[in-house]
Short mmCIF file of C-alpha atoms in Angstrom, two decimals:
data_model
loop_
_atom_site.label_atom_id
_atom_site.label_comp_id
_atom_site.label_asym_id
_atom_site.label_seq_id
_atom_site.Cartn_x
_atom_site.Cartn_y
_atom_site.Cartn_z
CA UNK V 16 -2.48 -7.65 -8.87
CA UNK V 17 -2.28 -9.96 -11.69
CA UNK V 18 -2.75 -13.77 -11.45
CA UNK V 19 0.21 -16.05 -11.44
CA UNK V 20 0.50 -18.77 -14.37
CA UNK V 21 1.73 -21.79 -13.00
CA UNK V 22 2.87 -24.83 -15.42
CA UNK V 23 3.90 -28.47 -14.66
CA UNK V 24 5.31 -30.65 -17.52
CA UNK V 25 6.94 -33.31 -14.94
CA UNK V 26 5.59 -35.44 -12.03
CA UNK V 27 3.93 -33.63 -9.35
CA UNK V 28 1.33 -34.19 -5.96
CA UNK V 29 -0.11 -30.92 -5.27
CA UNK V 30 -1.86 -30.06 -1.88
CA UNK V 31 -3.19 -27.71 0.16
CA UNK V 32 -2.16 -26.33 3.28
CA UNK V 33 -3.06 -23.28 5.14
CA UNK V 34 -4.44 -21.59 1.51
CA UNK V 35 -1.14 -22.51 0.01
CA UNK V 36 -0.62 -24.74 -3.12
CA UNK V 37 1.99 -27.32 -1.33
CA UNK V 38 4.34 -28.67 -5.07
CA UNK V 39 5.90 -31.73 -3.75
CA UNK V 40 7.81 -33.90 -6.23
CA UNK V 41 9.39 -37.07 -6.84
CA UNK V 42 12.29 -37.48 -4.08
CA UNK V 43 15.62 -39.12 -6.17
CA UNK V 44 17.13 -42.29 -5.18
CA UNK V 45 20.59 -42.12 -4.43
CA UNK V 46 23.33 -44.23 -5.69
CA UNK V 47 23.00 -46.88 -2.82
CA UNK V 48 18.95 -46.52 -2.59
CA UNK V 49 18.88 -50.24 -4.10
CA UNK V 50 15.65 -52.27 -3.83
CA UNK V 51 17.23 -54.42 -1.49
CA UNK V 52 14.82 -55.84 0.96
CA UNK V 53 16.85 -53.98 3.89
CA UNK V 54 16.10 -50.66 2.46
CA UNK V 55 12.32 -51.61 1.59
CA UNK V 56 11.62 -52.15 5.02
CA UNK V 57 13.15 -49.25 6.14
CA UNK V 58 11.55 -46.78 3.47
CA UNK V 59 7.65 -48.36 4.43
CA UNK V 60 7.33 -45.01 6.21
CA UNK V 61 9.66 -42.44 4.51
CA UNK V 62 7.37 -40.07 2.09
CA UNK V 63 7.98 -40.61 -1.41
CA UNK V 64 7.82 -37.17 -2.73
CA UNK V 65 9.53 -33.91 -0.85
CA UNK V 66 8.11 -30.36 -0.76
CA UNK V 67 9.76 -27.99 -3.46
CA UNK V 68 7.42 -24.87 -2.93
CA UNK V 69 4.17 -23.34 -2.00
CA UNK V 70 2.19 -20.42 -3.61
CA UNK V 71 -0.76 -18.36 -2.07
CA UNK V 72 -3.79 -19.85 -3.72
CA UNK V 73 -5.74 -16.63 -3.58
CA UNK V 74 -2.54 -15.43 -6.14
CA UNK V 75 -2.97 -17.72 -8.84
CA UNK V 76 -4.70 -17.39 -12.07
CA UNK V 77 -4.38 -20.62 -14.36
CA UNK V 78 -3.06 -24.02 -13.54
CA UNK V 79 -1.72 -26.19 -16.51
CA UNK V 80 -1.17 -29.41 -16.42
CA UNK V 81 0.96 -31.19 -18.68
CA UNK V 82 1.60 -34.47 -17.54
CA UNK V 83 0.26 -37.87 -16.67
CA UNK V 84 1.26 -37.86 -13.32
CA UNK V 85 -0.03 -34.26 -11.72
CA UNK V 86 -2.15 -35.12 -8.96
CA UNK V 87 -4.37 -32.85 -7.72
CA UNK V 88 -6.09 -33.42 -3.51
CA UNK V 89 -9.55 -32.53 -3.60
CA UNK V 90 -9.49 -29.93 -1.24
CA UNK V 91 -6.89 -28.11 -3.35
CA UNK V 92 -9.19 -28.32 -6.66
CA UNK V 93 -11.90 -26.74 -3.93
CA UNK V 94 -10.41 -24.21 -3.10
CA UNK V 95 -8.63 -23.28 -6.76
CA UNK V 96 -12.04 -23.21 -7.72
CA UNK V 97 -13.57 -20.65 -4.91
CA UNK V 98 -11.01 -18.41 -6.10
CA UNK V 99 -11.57 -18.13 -9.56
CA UNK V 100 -8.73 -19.76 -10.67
CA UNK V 101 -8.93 -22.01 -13.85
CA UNK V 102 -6.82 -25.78 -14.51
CA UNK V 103 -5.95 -27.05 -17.50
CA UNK V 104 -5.03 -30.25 -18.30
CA UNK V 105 -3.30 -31.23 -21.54
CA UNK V 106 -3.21 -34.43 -23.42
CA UNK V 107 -0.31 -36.98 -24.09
CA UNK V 108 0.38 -34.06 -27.19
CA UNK V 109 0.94 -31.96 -24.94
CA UNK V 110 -2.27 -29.47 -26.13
CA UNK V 111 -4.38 -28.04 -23.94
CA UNK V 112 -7.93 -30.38 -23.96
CA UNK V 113 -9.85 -29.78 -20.25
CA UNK V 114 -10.86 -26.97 -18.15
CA UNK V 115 -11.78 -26.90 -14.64
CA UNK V 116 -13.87 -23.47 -13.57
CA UNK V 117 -16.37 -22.46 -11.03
CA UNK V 118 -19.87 -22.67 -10.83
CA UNK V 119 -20.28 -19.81 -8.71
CA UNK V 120 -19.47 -16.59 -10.22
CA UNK V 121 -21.42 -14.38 -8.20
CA UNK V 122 -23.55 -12.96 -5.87
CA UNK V 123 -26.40 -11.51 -8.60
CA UNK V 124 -25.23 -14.64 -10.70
CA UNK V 125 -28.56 -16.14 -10.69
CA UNK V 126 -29.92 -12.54 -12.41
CA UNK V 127 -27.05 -12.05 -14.34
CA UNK V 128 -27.98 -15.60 -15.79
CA UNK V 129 -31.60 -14.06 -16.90
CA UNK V 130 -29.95 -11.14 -18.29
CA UNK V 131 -27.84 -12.96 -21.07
CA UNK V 132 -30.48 -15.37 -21.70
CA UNK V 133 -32.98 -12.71 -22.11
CA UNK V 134 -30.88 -10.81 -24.66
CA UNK V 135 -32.61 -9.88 -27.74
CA UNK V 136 -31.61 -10.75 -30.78
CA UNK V 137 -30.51 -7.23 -32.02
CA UNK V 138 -28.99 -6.50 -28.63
CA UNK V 139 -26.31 -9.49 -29.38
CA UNK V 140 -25.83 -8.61 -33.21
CA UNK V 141 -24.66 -5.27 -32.21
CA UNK V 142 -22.33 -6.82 -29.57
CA UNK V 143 -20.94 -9.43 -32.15
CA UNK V 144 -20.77 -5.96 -34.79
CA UNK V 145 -18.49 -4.21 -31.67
CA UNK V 146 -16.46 -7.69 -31.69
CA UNK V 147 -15.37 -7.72 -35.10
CA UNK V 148 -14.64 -4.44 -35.65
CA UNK V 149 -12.21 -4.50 -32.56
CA UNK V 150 -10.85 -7.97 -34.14
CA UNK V 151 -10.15 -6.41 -37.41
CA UNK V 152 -8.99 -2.77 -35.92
CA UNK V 153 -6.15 -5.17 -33.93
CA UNK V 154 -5.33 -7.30 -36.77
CA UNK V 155 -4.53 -4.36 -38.55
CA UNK V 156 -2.46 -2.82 -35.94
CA UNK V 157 -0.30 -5.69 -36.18
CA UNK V 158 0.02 -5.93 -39.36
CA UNK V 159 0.39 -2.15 -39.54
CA UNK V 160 3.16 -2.76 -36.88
CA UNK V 161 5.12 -4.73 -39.72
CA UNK V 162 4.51 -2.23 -42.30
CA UNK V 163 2.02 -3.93 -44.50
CA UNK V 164 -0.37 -1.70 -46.09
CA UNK V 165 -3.93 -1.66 -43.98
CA UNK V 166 -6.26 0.39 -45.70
CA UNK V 167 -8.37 -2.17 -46.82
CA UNK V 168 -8.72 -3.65 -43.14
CA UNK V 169 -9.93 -0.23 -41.79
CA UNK V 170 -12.19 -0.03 -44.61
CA UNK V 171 -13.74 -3.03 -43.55
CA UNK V 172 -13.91 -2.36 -39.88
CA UNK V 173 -15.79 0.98 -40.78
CA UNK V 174 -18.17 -1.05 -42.87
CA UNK V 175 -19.04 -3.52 -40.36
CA UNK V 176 -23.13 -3.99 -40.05
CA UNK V 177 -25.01 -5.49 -36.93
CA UNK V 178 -24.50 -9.29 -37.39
CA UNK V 179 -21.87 -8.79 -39.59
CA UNK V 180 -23.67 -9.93 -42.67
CA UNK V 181 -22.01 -9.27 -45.28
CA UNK V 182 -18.86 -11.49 -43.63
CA UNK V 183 -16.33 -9.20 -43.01
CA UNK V 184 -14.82 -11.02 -40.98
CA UNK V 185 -13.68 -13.39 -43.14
CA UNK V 186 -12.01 -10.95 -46.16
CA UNK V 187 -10.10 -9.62 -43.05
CA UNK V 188 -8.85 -12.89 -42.28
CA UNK V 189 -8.09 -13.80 -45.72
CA UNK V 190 -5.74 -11.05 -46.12
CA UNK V 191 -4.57 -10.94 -42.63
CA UNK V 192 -3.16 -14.76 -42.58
CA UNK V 193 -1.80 -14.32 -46.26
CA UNK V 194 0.35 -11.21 -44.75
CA UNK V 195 1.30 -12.32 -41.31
CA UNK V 196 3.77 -14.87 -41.97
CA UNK V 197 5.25 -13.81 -45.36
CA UNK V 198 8.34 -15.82 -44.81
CA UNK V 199 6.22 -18.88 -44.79
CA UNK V 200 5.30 -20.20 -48.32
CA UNK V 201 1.57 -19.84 -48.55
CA UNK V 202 1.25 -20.09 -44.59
CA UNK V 203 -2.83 -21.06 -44.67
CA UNK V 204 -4.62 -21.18 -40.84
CA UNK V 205 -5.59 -24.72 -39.94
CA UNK V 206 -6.41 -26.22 -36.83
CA UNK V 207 -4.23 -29.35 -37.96
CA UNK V 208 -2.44 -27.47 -40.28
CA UNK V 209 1.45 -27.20 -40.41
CA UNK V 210 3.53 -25.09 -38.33
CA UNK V 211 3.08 -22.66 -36.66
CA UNK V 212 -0.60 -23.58 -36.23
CA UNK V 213 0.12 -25.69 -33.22
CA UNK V 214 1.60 -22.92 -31.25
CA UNK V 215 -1.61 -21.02 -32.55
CA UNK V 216 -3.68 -23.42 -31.51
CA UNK V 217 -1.60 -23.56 -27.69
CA UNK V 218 -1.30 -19.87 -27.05
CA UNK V 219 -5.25 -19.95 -28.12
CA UNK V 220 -5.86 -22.26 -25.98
CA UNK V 221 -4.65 -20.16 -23.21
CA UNK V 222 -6.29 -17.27 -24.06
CA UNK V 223 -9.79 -19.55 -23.97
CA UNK V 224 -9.32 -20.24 -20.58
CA UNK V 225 -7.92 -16.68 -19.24
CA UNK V 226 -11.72 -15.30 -21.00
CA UNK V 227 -14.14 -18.21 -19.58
CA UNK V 228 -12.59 -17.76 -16.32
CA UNK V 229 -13.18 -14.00 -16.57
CA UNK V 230 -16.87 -14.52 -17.56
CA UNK V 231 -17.10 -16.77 -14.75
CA UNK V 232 -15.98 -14.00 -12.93
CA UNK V 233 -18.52 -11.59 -13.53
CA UNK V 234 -21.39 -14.44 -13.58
CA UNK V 235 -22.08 -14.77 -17.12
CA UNK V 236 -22.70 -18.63 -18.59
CA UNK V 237 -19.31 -19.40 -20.68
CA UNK V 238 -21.53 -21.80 -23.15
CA UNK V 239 -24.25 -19.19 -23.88
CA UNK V 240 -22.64 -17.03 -27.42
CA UNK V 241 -24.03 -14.13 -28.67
CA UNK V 242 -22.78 -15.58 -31.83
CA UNK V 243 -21.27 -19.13 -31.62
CA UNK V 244 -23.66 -21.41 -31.75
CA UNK V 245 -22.54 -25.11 -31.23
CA UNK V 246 -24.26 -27.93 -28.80
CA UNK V 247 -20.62 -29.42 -28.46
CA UNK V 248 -18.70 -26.45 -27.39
CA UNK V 249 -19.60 -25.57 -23.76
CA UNK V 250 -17.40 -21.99 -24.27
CA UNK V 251 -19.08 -20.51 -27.12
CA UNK V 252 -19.06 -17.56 -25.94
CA UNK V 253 -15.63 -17.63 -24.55
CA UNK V 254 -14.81 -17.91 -28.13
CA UNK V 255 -16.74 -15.12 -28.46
CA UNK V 256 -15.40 -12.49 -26.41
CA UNK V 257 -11.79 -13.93 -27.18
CA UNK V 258 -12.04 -12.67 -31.05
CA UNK V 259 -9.94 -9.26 -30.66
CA UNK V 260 -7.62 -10.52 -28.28
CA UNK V 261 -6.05 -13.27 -30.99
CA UNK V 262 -3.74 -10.61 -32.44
CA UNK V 263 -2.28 -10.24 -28.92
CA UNK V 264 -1.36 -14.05 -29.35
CA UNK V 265 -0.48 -14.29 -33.23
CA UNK V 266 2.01 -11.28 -32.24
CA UNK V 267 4.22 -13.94 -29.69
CA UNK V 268 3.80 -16.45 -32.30
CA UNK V 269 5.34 -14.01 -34.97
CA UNK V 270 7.95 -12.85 -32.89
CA UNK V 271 9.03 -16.55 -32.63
CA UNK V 272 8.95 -17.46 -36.01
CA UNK V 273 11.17 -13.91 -36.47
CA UNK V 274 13.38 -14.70 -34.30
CA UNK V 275 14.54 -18.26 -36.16
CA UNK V 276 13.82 -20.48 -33.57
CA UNK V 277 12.79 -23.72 -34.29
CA UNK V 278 9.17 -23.73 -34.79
CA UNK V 279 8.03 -27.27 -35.97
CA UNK V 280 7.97 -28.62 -32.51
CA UNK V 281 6.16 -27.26 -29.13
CA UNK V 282 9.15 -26.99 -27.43
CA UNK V 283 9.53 -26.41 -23.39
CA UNK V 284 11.48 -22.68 -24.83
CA UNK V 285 7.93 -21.75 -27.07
CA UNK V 286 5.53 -22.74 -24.49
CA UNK V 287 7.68 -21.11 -21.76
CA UNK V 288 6.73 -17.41 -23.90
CA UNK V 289 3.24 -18.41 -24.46
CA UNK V 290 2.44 -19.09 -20.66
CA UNK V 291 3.24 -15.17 -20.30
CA UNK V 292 0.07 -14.27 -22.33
CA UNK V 293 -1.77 -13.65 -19.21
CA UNK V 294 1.09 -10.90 -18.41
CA UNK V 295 0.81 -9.04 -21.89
CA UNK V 296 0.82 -4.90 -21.90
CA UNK V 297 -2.35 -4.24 -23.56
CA UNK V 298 -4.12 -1.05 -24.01
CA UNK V 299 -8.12 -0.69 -22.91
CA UNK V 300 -10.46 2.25 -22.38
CA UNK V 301 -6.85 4.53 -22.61
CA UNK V 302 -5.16 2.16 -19.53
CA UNK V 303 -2.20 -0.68 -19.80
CA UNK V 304 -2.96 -3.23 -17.54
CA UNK V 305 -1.46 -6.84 -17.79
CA UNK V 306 -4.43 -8.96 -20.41
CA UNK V 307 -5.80 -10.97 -17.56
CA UNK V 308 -6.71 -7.73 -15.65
CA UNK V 309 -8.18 -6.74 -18.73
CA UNK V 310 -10.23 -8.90 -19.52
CA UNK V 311 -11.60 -9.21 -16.71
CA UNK V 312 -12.82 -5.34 -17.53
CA UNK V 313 -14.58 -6.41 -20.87
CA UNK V 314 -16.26 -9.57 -19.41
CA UNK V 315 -17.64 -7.01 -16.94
CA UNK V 316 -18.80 -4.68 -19.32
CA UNK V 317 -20.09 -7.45 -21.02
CA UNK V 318 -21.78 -8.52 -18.51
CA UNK V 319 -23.00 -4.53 -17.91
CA UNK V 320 -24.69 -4.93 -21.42
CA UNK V 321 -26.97 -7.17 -21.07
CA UNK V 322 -28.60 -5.58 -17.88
CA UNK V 323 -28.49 -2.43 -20.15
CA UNK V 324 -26.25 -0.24 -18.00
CA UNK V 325 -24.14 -0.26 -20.81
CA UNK V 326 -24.16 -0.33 -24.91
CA UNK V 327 -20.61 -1.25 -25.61
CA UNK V 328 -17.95 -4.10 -24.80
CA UNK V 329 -14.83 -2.43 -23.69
CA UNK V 330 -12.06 -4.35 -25.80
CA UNK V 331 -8.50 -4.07 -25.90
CA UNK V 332 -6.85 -1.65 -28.57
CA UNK V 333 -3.33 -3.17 -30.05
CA UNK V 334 -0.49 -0.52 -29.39
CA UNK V 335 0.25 0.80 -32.69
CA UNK V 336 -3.69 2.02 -32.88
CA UNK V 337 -1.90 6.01 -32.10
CA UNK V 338 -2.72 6.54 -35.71
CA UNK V 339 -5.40 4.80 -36.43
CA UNK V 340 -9.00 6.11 -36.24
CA UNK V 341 -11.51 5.49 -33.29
CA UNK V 342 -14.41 3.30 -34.82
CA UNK V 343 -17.54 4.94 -35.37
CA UNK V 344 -19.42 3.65 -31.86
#
């Protein structure tokens, strides 16, 4: 069963009770709820907030929090966390900026630990070889999907080395942004670039959590990357494993911008069909399965390659792949 996504842009004290997340909000005064000091005394001992809802913690996936006052009990953030589930908070932009996860991923977590720190140095250039060539395979898909000529992008998956030397990586990016948004006058991708980066940068942000909480999952260390490298970034590889999934993401963001709506602002409408990345139809190893179910299968099989059970990630294939050859591992 897949994970819910549950989002809070407005006020909110959330508890637990019997495993369930208890949502109270805000009660609203009524017309004659004046301050007078008559109804002060006699709301001393009426509870401020009233109960709106309650969801089966052991159902959800991802928490996001997008406003100053969400308050979270202990004992709720507990037991979020002894169920895998991830929270997000944002910041007063409204971008996602923390991430709550669990420590324990595991029972063989302590030797699945060794395993990916033991991983030799060939072992993770082939992985990060697999990685790009699944980026670049999807990126083409989706741009083959809008009928833009990709035989340069499948020449460059093919060509992919162990390491990825020779940057391939970045010619397929080159060409990819330049094509993706051709309605958009020399649309360049920039973390603080214009729009639609932003709701890049959101529906990334996502995605980030949705893969550190899988590697959690299957007890693998979310800062340890078998090709990121950065003693500020405690998800490297997290930003890792996310690579071919992007084009799952850019493909919402394109539909938007298709569409006509309104994309220079992060609106409550655009985040609303970003928090259903989780929920995505993708394709892997032949199956559809929602992207948080997913992933969860190619953190495992990462996890699978470094005790040497297995030699490749399992990563998702973009739909239009029918016609599209299988790369060469």
């Amino acid at each position: 069963m897949i994970k819910r996504t549950l989002y809070f842009g407005s006020p909110a004290y959330l508890s637990k009770k019997n495993e369930q997340l208890i949502i109270n909000k805000p009660k609203v005064k009524s017309e004659d709820d004046t301050d007078t000091d008559k109804n002060k005394v006699e709301r001393k001992d009426k509870d401020e907030t009233k109960t709106i809802d309650s969801v089966p913690i052991e159902d959800i996936g991802i928490i996001i929090a997008d406003h100053g006052q969400v308050t979270f009990t202990q004992g709720l953030i507990a037991s979020l966390l002894e169920n895998n589930a991830a929270v997000v908070t944002c910041n007063g932009k409204h971008m996602p900026t923390g991430l709550f996860l669990s420590l324990d991923g595991g029972h063989t977590q302590s030797e699945t630990f060794q395993n990916q720190i033991d991983a030799s140095e060939p072992l993770k250039k082939q992985l990060w070889q697999q990685t790009i060539t699944a980026k670049i395979r999807n990126q083409a898909a989706l741009l083959n999907r809008k009928k833009i000529p990709i035989t340069n992008m499948l020449n460059w998956a093919k060509k992919v080395r162990s390491g990825d030397p020779d940057n391939y990586e970045a010619r397929a990016a080159a060409y990819y942004w330049k094509n993706l948004f051709p309605n958009i006058l020399e649309f360049t991708r920039d973390r603080y670039g214009e729009p639609p980066n932003q709701l890049l940068n959101y529906g990334y942000a996502i995605l980030r959590a949705i893969v550190a909480r899988g590697l959690v999952a299957s007890g693998l260390l979310p800062t340890l990357g078998i090709f990121h490298h950065n003693k500020y970034n405690a998800y490297c590889l997290a930003d890792d494993i996310m690579e071919p999934y992007r084009p799952f993401v850019d493909n919402i963001v394109y539909m938007i911008v298709r569409t006509g709506e309104d994309f220079t602002e992060l609106s409550t409408s655009i985040k609303k069909q970003l928090l259903q990345i989780p929920a995505i139809d993708i394709l892997i190893d032949g199956k559809r399965s929602p992207l948080m179910v997913g992933l969860q299968r190619t953190t495992a099989s990462l996890a699978k390659c470094f005790d040497g059970s297995l030699r490749k990630i399992i990563y998702p294939e973009f739909q239009d792949l029918d016609s599209i050859s299988k790369p060469p591992f």
